[in-house]
Amino acid sequence: MRASALRATLALVALSIGSGGALGAQIPEAAVPEPLRPWVPWVLEGHPELACPMVAGNRMCAWPGRLELDLDEQGGSFRLAVTADRNLDLPLPGDAAHWPRQITLDGRPALLRRAGEVPTVALPPGRHRLAGRFRWSRLPESLPVPPEIGLVSLRVGGRAVS
């Protein structure tokens, strides 16, 4: 097989493998030509997002549940359940001015990272519970929430905010 034909075939196989509509909805191994099967892990290693499902034209590798925010004048806390399809950096609520602290992943301390102005935490594949705290001298007018999070429960000063 010529090199360009092999590259094109590998690219098509990689796209086919990752084009499933749900977790695990990949093409069966038997559908990959025998000579290319050993290359599938190599292709996915360089593009792990290909194993994640497509939603509205975007790869979705993290599935956050409801973000629970409990805030007051001195700070607050958050809790979030999330499922990760692969190793990834998950954006958290907050920003450079309102940096989360005391982050825990499944009840254990977690390393907080910075992606520009966005706080993130590294997640392995699986179901997880994240928690963290905020500290400030006065309640901010707004607190950034990652756009991947669609459900938010907010309490301010002990009162639910709809």
PDB file of N, CA and C in Angstrom, residues 5-87:
ATOM      1  N   ALA A   5      -1.944   6.434   0.527  1.00  0.00           N
ATOM      2  CA  ALA A   5      -3.171   5.636   0.635  1.00  0.00           C
ATOM      3  C   ALA A   5      -3.316   5.076   2.048  1.00  0.00           C
ATOM      4  N   LEU A   6      -2.186   4.652   2.641  1.00  0.00           N
ATOM      5  CA  LEU A   6      -2.219   4.121   3.999  1.00  0.00           C
ATOM      6  C   LEU A   6      -2.650   5.209   4.983  1.00  0.00           C
ATOM      7  N   ARG A   7      -2.089   6.423   4.853  1.00  0.00           N
ATOM      8  CA  ARG A   7      -2.469   7.528   5.736  1.00  0.00           C
ATOM      9  C   ARG A   7      -3.955   7.857   5.602  1.00  0.00           C
ATOM     10  N   ALA A   8      -4.442   7.880   4.370  1.00  0.00           N
ATOM     11  CA  ALA A   8      -5.859   8.193   4.145  1.00  0.00           C
ATOM     12  C   ALA A   8      -6.741   7.117   4.762  1.00  0.00           C
ATOM     13  N   THR A   9      -6.355   5.860   4.609  1.00  0.00           N
ATOM     14  CA  THR A   9      -7.139   4.761   5.168  1.00  0.00           C
ATOM     15  C   THR A   9      -7.139   4.837   6.692  1.00  0.00           C
ATOM     16  N   LEU A  10      -5.950   5.100   7.287  1.00  0.00           N
ATOM     17  CA  LEU A  10      -5.878   5.221   8.747  1.00  0.00           C
ATOM     18  C   LEU A  10      -6.736   6.372   9.255  1.00  0.00           C
ATOM     19  N   ALA A  11      -6.724   7.493   8.536  1.00  0.00           N
ATOM     20  CA  ALA A  11      -7.545   8.635   8.944  1.00  0.00           C
ATOM     21  C   ALA A  11      -9.024   8.283   8.897  1.00  0.00           C
ATOM     22  N   LEU A  12      -9.447   7.585   7.842  1.00  0.00           N
ATOM     23  CA  LEU A  12     -10.856   7.180   7.736  1.00  0.00           C
ATOM     24  C   LEU A  12     -11.228   6.217   8.843  1.00  0.00           C
ATOM     25  N   VAL A  13     -10.329   5.278   9.146  1.00  0.00           N
ATOM     26  CA  VAL A  13     -10.601   4.320  10.227  1.00  0.00           C
ATOM     27  C   VAL A  13     -10.722   5.076  11.554  1.00  0.00           C
ATOM     28  N   ALA A  14      -9.802   6.028  11.792  1.00  0.00           N
ATOM     29  CA  ALA A  14      -9.845   6.781  13.047  1.00  0.00           C
ATOM     30  C   ALA A  14     -11.138   7.570  13.166  1.00  0.00           C
ATOM     31  N   LEU A  15     -11.546   8.226  12.091  1.00  0.00           N
ATOM     32  CA  LEU A  15     -12.795   8.983  12.116  1.00  0.00           C
ATOM     33  C   LEU A  15     -13.985   8.069  12.310  1.00  0.00           C
ATOM     34  N   SER A  16     -13.963   6.916  11.696  1.00  0.00           N
ATOM     35  CA  SER A  16     -15.069   5.961  11.841  1.00  0.00           C
ATOM     36  C   SER A  16     -15.155   5.438  13.258  1.00  0.00           C
ATOM     37  N   ILE A  17     -13.994   5.175  13.860  1.00  0.00           N
ATOM     38  CA  ILE A  17     -13.982   4.652  15.219  1.00  0.00           C
ATOM     39  C   ILE A  17     -14.596   5.660  16.172  1.00  0.00           C
ATOM     40  N   GLY A  18     -14.298   6.941  15.991  1.00  0.00           N
ATOM     41  CA  GLY A  18     -14.766   7.962  16.912  1.00  0.00           C
ATOM     42  C   GLY A  18     -16.092   8.575  16.558  1.00  0.00           C
ATOM     43  N   SER A  19     -16.767   8.099  15.536  1.00  0.00           N
ATOM     44  CA  SER A  19     -17.992   8.773  15.112  1.00  0.00           C
ATOM     45  C   SER A  19     -19.253   8.219  15.736  1.00  0.00           C
ATOM     46  N   GLY A  20     -19.124   7.336  16.711  1.00  0.00           N
ATOM     47  CA  GLY A  20     -20.303   6.768  17.344  1.00  0.00           C
ATOM     48  C   GLY A  20     -21.121   7.815  18.062  1.00  0.00           C
ATOM     49  N   GLY A  21     -22.416   7.557  18.251  1.00  0.00           N
ATOM     50  CA  GLY A  21     -23.299   8.527  18.886  1.00  0.00           C
ATOM     51  C   GLY A  21     -23.390   8.382  20.383  1.00  0.00           C
ATOM     52  N   ALA A  22     -22.805   7.344  20.943  1.00  0.00           N
ATOM     53  CA  ALA A  22     -22.856   7.152  22.385  1.00  0.00           C
ATOM     54  C   ALA A  22     -21.585   6.449  22.819  1.00  0.00           C
ATOM     55  N   LEU A  23     -21.308   6.506  24.122  1.00  0.00           N
ATOM     56  CA  LEU A  23     -20.129   5.867  24.654  1.00  0.00           C
ATOM     57  C   LEU A  23     -20.117   4.403  24.254  1.00  0.00           C
ATOM     58  N   GLY A  24     -19.014   3.974  23.683  1.00  0.00           N
ATOM     59  CA  GLY A  24     -18.884   2.586  23.285  1.00  0.00           C
ATOM     60  C   GLY A  24     -19.503   2.285  21.937  1.00  0.00           C
ATOM     61  N   ALA A  25     -20.117   3.255  21.283  1.00  0.00           N
ATOM     62  CA  ALA A  25     -20.738   3.019  19.985  1.00  0.00           C
ATOM     63  C   ALA A  25     -19.696   3.224  18.897  1.00  0.00           C
ATOM     64  N   GLN A  26     -18.675   2.382  18.917  1.00  0.00           N
ATOM     65  CA  GLN A  26     -17.609   2.455  17.941  1.00  0.00           C
ATOM     66  C   GLN A  26     -17.823   1.362  16.907  1.00  0.00           C
ATOM     67  N   ILE A  27     -17.113   1.495  15.787  1.00  0.00           N
ATOM     68  CA  ILE A  27     -17.239   0.430  14.806  1.00  0.00           C
ATOM     69  C   ILE A  27     -16.614  -0.824  15.394  1.00  0.00           C
ATOM     70  N   PRO A  28     -17.164  -1.985  15.089  1.00  0.00           N
ATOM     71  CA  PRO A  28     -16.600  -3.214  15.637  1.00  0.00           C
ATOM     72  C   PRO A  28     -15.200  -3.459  15.074  1.00  0.00           C
ATOM     73  N   GLU A  29     -14.363  -4.067  15.877  1.00  0.00           N
ATOM     74  CA  GLU A  29     -12.993  -4.349  15.449  1.00  0.00           C
ATOM     75  C   GLU A  29     -12.967  -5.131  14.142  1.00  0.00           C
ATOM     76  N   ALA A  30     -13.934  -6.006  13.950  1.00  0.00           N
ATOM     77  CA  ALA A  30     -13.980  -6.823  12.735  1.00  0.00           C
ATOM     78  C   ALA A  30     -14.178  -5.969  11.479  1.00  0.00           C
ATOM     79  N   ALA A  31     -14.724  -4.760  11.633  1.00  0.00           N
ATOM     80  CA  ALA A  31     -14.950  -3.895  10.470  1.00  0.00           C
ATOM     81  C   ALA A  31     -13.674  -3.175  10.030  1.00  0.00           C
ATOM     82  N   VAL A  32     -12.653  -3.179  10.887  1.00  0.00           N
ATOM     83  CA  VAL A  32     -11.370  -2.576  10.525  1.00  0.00           C
ATOM     84  C   VAL A  32     -10.568  -3.618   9.749  1.00  0.00           C
ATOM     85  N   PRO A  33     -10.050  -3.261   8.573  1.00  0.00           N
ATOM     86  CA  PRO A  33      -9.258  -4.240   7.813  1.00  0.00           C
ATOM     87  C   PRO A  33      -8.116  -4.804   8.667  1.00  0.00           C
ATOM     88  N   GLU A  34      -7.903  -6.085   8.583  1.00  0.00           N
ATOM     89  CA  GLU A  34      -6.919  -6.793   9.393  1.00  0.00           C
ATOM     90  C   GLU A  34      -5.550  -6.111   9.421  1.00  0.00           C
ATOM     91  N   PRO A  35      -5.022  -5.675   8.284  1.00  0.00           N
ATOM     92  CA  PRO A  35      -3.687  -5.054   8.336  1.00  0.00           C
ATOM     93  C   PRO A  35      -3.655  -3.741   9.138  1.00  0.00           C
ATOM     94  N   LEU A  36      -4.813  -3.102   9.336  1.00  0.00           N
ATOM     95  CA  LEU A  36      -4.846  -1.817  10.034  1.00  0.00           C
ATOM     96  C   LEU A  36      -5.163  -1.941  11.523  1.00  0.00           C
ATOM     97  N   ARG A  37      -5.634  -3.089  11.968  1.00  0.00           N
ATOM     98  CA  ARG A  37      -6.034  -3.243  13.380  1.00  0.00           C
ATOM     99  C   ARG A  37      -4.932  -2.895  14.368  1.00  0.00           C
ATOM    100  N   PRO A  38      -3.684  -3.293  14.129  1.00  0.00           N
ATOM    101  CA  PRO A  38      -2.644  -2.929  15.099  1.00  0.00           C
ATOM    102  C   PRO A  38      -2.425  -1.413  15.216  1.00  0.00           C
ATOM    103  N   TRP A  39      -2.874  -0.646  14.220  1.00  0.00           N
ATOM    104  CA  TRP A  39      -2.656   0.798  14.215  1.00  0.00           C
ATOM    105  C   TRP A  39      -3.754   1.572  14.950  1.00  0.00           C
ATOM    106  N   VAL A  40      -4.879   0.944  15.222  1.00  0.00           N
ATOM    107  CA  VAL A  40      -5.999   1.653  15.839  1.00  0.00           C
ATOM    108  C   VAL A  40      -5.606   2.280  17.187  1.00  0.00           C
ATOM    109  N   PRO A  41      -4.981   1.536  18.115  1.00  0.00           N
ATOM    110  CA  PRO A  41      -4.598   2.180  19.376  1.00  0.00           C
ATOM    111  C   PRO A  41      -3.626   3.344  19.166  1.00  0.00           C
ATOM    112  N   TRP A  42      -2.750   3.214  18.198  1.00  0.00           N
ATOM    113  CA  TRP A  42      -1.789   4.278  17.915  1.00  0.00           C
ATOM    114  C   TRP A  42      -2.509   5.539  17.423  1.00  0.00           C
ATOM    115  N   VAL A  43      -3.487   5.365  16.545  1.00  0.00           N
ATOM    116  CA  VAL A  43      -4.244   6.515  16.040  1.00  0.00           C
ATOM    117  C   VAL A  43      -5.019   7.172  17.178  1.00  0.00           C
ATOM    118  N   LEU A  44      -5.669   6.366  18.003  1.00  0.00           N
ATOM    119  CA  LEU A  44      -6.449   6.920  19.107  1.00  0.00           C
ATOM    120  C   LEU A  44      -5.568   7.549  20.176  1.00  0.00           C
ATOM    121  N   GLU A  45      -4.330   7.067  20.340  1.00  0.00           N
ATOM    122  CA  GLU A  45      -3.422   7.656  21.319  1.00  0.00           C
ATOM    123  C   GLU A  45      -3.118   9.106  20.970  1.00  0.00           C
ATOM    124  N   GLY A  46      -2.976   9.398  19.717  1.00  0.00           N
ATOM    125  CA  GLY A  46      -2.708  10.760  19.280  1.00  0.00           C
ATOM    126  C   GLY A  46      -3.947  11.631  19.229  1.00  0.00           C
ATOM    127  N   HIS A  47      -5.127  11.010  19.245  1.00  0.00           N
ATOM    128  CA  HIS A  47      -6.400  11.732  19.146  1.00  0.00           C
ATOM    129  C   HIS A  47      -7.432  11.058  20.049  1.00  0.00           C
ATOM    130  N   PRO A  48      -7.244  11.118  21.378  1.00  0.00           N
ATOM    131  CA  PRO A  48      -8.145  10.385  22.278  1.00  0.00           C
ATOM    132  C   PRO A  48      -9.590  10.854  22.195  1.00  0.00           C
ATOM    133  N   GLU A  49      -9.819  12.093  21.758  1.00  0.00           N
ATOM    134  CA  GLU A  49     -11.183  12.609  21.651  1.00  0.00           C
ATOM    135  C   GLU A  49     -11.990  11.859  20.595  1.00  0.00           C
ATOM    136  N   LEU A  50     -11.322  11.162  19.668  1.00  0.00           N
ATOM    137  CA  LEU A  50     -12.052  10.418  18.640  1.00  0.00           C
ATOM    138  C   LEU A  50     -12.898   9.296  19.240  1.00  0.00           C
ATOM    139  N   ALA A  51     -12.548   8.863  20.431  1.00  0.00           N
ATOM    140  CA  ALA A  51     -13.326   7.802  21.084  1.00  0.00           C
ATOM    141  C   ALA A  51     -14.560   8.356  21.803  1.00  0.00           C
ATOM    142  N   CYS A  52     -14.700   9.679  21.842  1.00  0.00           N
ATOM    143  CA  CYS A  52     -15.834  10.311  22.531  1.00  0.00           C
ATOM    144  C   CYS A  52     -16.973  10.546  21.541  1.00  0.00           C
ATOM    145  N   PRO A  53     -18.210  10.490  22.017  1.00  0.00           N
ATOM    146  CA  PRO A  53     -19.362  10.689  21.137  1.00  0.00           C
ATOM    147  C   PRO A  53     -19.471  12.118  20.616  1.00  0.00           C
ATOM    148  N   MET A  54     -20.132  12.249  19.467  1.00  0.00           N
ATOM    149  CA  MET A  54     -20.416  13.554  18.876  1.00  0.00           C
ATOM    150  C   MET A  54     -21.780  14.022  19.382  1.00  0.00           C
ATOM    151  N   VAL A  55     -21.839  15.287  19.819  1.00  0.00           N
ATOM    152  CA  VAL A  55     -23.091  15.916  20.229  1.00  0.00           C
ATOM    153  C   VAL A  55     -23.124  17.287  19.571  1.00  0.00           C
ATOM    154  N   ALA A  56     -24.106  17.513  18.733  1.00  0.00           N
ATOM    155  CA  ALA A  56     -24.264  18.795  18.031  1.00  0.00           C
ATOM    156  C   ALA A  56     -22.974  19.209  17.327  1.00  0.00           C
ATOM    157  N   GLY A  57     -22.302  18.227  16.730  1.00  0.00           N
ATOM    158  CA  GLY A  57     -21.098  18.507  15.957  1.00  0.00           C
ATOM    159  C   GLY A  57     -19.832  18.651  16.776  1.00  0.00           C
ATOM    160  N   ASN A  58     -19.887  18.458  18.089  1.00  0.00           N
ATOM    161  CA  ASN A  58     -18.706  18.566  18.950  1.00  0.00           C
ATOM    162  C   ASN A  58     -18.468  17.260  19.684  1.00  0.00           C
ATOM    163  N   ARG A  59     -17.215  16.923  19.905  1.00  0.00           N
ATOM    164  CA  ARG A  59     -16.873  15.748  20.705  1.00  0.00           C
ATOM    165  C   ARG A  59     -17.143  16.055  22.174  1.00  0.00           C
ATOM    166  N   MET A  60     -17.846  15.170  22.841  1.00  0.00           N
ATOM    167  CA  MET A  60     -18.151  15.311  24.268  1.00  0.00           C
ATOM    168  C   MET A  60     -17.462  14.173  25.016  1.00  0.00           C
ATOM    169  N   CYS A  61     -16.483  14.527  25.823  1.00  0.00           N
ATOM    170  CA  CYS A  61     -15.748  13.533  26.596  1.00  0.00           C
ATOM    171  C   CYS A  61     -16.029  13.645  28.092  1.00  0.00           C
ATOM    172  N   ALA A  62     -16.653  14.750  28.511  1.00  0.00           N
ATOM    173  CA  ALA A  62     -17.020  14.948  29.914  1.00  0.00           C
ATOM    174  C   ALA A  62     -18.520  15.188  29.997  1.00  0.00           C
ATOM    175  N   TRP A  63     -19.140  14.586  30.997  1.00  0.00           N
ATOM    176  CA  TRP A  63     -20.591  14.661  31.172  1.00  0.00           C
ATOM    177  C   TRP A  63     -20.888  15.154  32.576  1.00  0.00           C
ATOM    178  N   PRO A  64     -20.841  16.495  32.775  1.00  0.00           N
ATOM    179  CA  PRO A  64     -21.106  17.031  34.112  1.00  0.00           C
ATOM    180  C   PRO A  64     -22.578  16.927  34.484  1.00  0.00           C
ATOM    181  N   GLY A  65     -22.823  16.666  35.745  1.00  0.00           N
ATOM    182  CA  GLY A  65     -24.182  16.674  36.280  1.00  0.00           C
ATOM    183  C   GLY A  65     -24.504  18.073  36.782  1.00  0.00           C
ATOM    184  N   ARG A  66     -25.355  18.152  37.784  1.00  0.00           N
ATOM    185  CA  ARG A  66     -25.769  19.444  38.345  1.00  0.00           C
ATOM    186  C   ARG A  66     -24.649  20.023  39.212  1.00  0.00           C
ATOM    187  N   LEU A  67     -24.317  21.271  38.943  1.00  0.00           N
ATOM    188  CA  LEU A  67     -23.372  22.016  39.768  1.00  0.00           C
ATOM    189  C   LEU A  67     -24.142  22.624  40.923  1.00  0.00           C
ATOM    190  N   GLU A  68     -23.735  22.321  42.148  1.00  0.00           N
ATOM    191  CA  GLU A  68     -24.366  22.869  43.343  1.00  0.00           C
ATOM    192  C   GLU A  68     -23.450  23.934  43.926  1.00  0.00           C
ATOM    193  N   LEU A  69     -23.900  25.180  43.883  1.00  0.00           N
ATOM    194  CA  LEU A  69     -23.155  26.310  44.432  1.00  0.00           C
ATOM    195  C   LEU A  69     -23.857  26.827  45.676  1.00  0.00           C
ATOM    196  N   ASP A  70     -23.105  26.986  46.767  1.00  0.00           N
ATOM    197  CA  ASP A  70     -23.635  27.538  48.010  1.00  0.00           C
ATOM    198  C   ASP A  70     -22.698  28.685  48.395  1.00  0.00           C
ATOM    199  N   LEU A  71     -23.151  29.934  48.185  1.00  0.00           N
ATOM    200  CA  LEU A  71     -22.294  31.103  48.320  1.00  0.00           C
ATOM    201  C   LEU A  71     -22.806  32.056  49.389  1.00  0.00           C
ATOM    202  N   ASP A  72     -21.881  32.837  49.969  1.00  0.00           N
ATOM    203  CA  ASP A  72     -22.257  33.902  50.898  1.00  0.00           C
ATOM    204  C   ASP A  72     -21.222  35.015  50.805  1.00  0.00           C
ATOM    205  N   GLU A  73     -21.288  35.966  51.728  1.00  0.00           N
ATOM    206  CA  GLU A  73     -20.420  37.150  51.677  1.00  0.00           C
ATOM    207  C   GLU A  73     -18.937  36.826  51.853  1.00  0.00           C
ATOM    208  N   GLN A  74     -18.604  35.733  52.522  1.00  0.00           N
ATOM    209  CA  GLN A  74     -17.205  35.392  52.775  1.00  0.00           C
ATOM    210  C   GLN A  74     -16.626  34.369  51.800  1.00  0.00           C
ATOM    211  N   GLY A  75     -17.466  33.666  51.081  1.00  0.00           N
ATOM    212  CA  GLY A  75     -16.981  32.619  50.180  1.00  0.00           C
ATOM    213  C   GLY A  75     -18.096  31.670  49.822  1.00  0.00           C
ATOM    214  N   GLY A  76     -17.743  30.429  49.654  1.00  0.00           N
ATOM    215  CA  GLY A  76     -18.762  29.460  49.313  1.00  0.00           C
ATOM    216  C   GLY A  76     -18.155  28.117  48.980  1.00  0.00           C
ATOM    217  N   SER A  77     -18.998  27.246  48.503  1.00  0.00           N
ATOM    218  CA  SER A  77     -18.555  25.901  48.143  1.00  0.00           C
ATOM    219  C   SER A  77     -19.286  25.456  46.885  1.00  0.00           C
ATOM    220  N   PHE A  78     -18.721  24.431  46.243  1.00  0.00           N
ATOM    221  CA  PHE A  78     -19.399  23.823  45.109  1.00  0.00           C
ATOM    222  C   PHE A  78     -19.217  22.318  45.159  1.00  0.00           C
ATOM    223  N   ARG A  79     -20.165  21.635  44.538  1.00  0.00           N
ATOM    224  CA  ARG A  79     -20.121  20.174  44.364  1.00  0.00           C
ATOM    225  C   ARG A  79     -20.578  19.875  42.948  1.00  0.00           C
ATOM    226  N   LEU A  80     -19.953  18.880  42.345  1.00  0.00           N
ATOM    227  CA  LEU A  80     -20.280  18.524  40.972  1.00  0.00           C
ATOM    228  C   LEU A  80     -19.994  17.056  40.753  1.00  0.00           C
ATOM    229  N   ALA A  81     -20.981  16.342  40.233  1.00  0.00           N
ATOM    230  CA  ALA A  81     -20.774  14.971  39.785  1.00  0.00           C
ATOM    231  C   ALA A  81     -20.470  15.032  38.296  1.00  0.00           C
ATOM    232  N   VAL A  82     -19.518  14.241  37.839  1.00  0.00           N
ATOM    233  CA  VAL A  82     -19.135  14.258  36.429  1.00  0.00           C
ATOM    234  C   VAL A  82     -18.663  12.868  36.019  1.00  0.00           C
ATOM    235  N   THR A  83     -18.947  12.515  34.767  1.00  0.00           N
ATOM    236  CA  THR A  83     -18.443  11.285  34.174  1.00  0.00           C
ATOM    237  C   THR A  83     -17.498  11.670  33.049  1.00  0.00           C
ATOM    238  N   ALA A  84     -16.308  11.085  33.053  1.00  0.00           N
ATOM    239  CA  ALA A  84     -15.316  11.346  32.012  1.00  0.00           C
ATOM    240  C   ALA A  84     -15.139  10.086  31.171  1.00  0.00           C
ATOM    241  N   ASP A  85     -15.161  10.263  29.849  1.00  0.00           N
ATOM    242  CA  ASP A  85     -14.969   9.135  28.943  1.00  0.00           C
ATOM    243  C   ASP A  85     -13.497   8.802  28.737  1.00  0.00           C
ATOM    244  N   ARG A  86     -12.614   9.743  29.070  1.00  0.00           N
ATOM    245  CA  ARG A  86     -11.169   9.559  28.899  1.00  0.00           C
ATOM    246  C   ARG A  86     -10.455  10.490  29.873  1.00  0.00           C
ATOM    247  N   ASN A  87      -9.133  10.418  29.947  1.00  0.00           N
ATOM    248  CA  ASN A  87      -8.361  11.380  30.727  1.00  0.00           C
ATOM    249  C   ASN A  87      -8.590  12.765  30.130  1.00  0.00           C
TER     250      ASN A  87
END
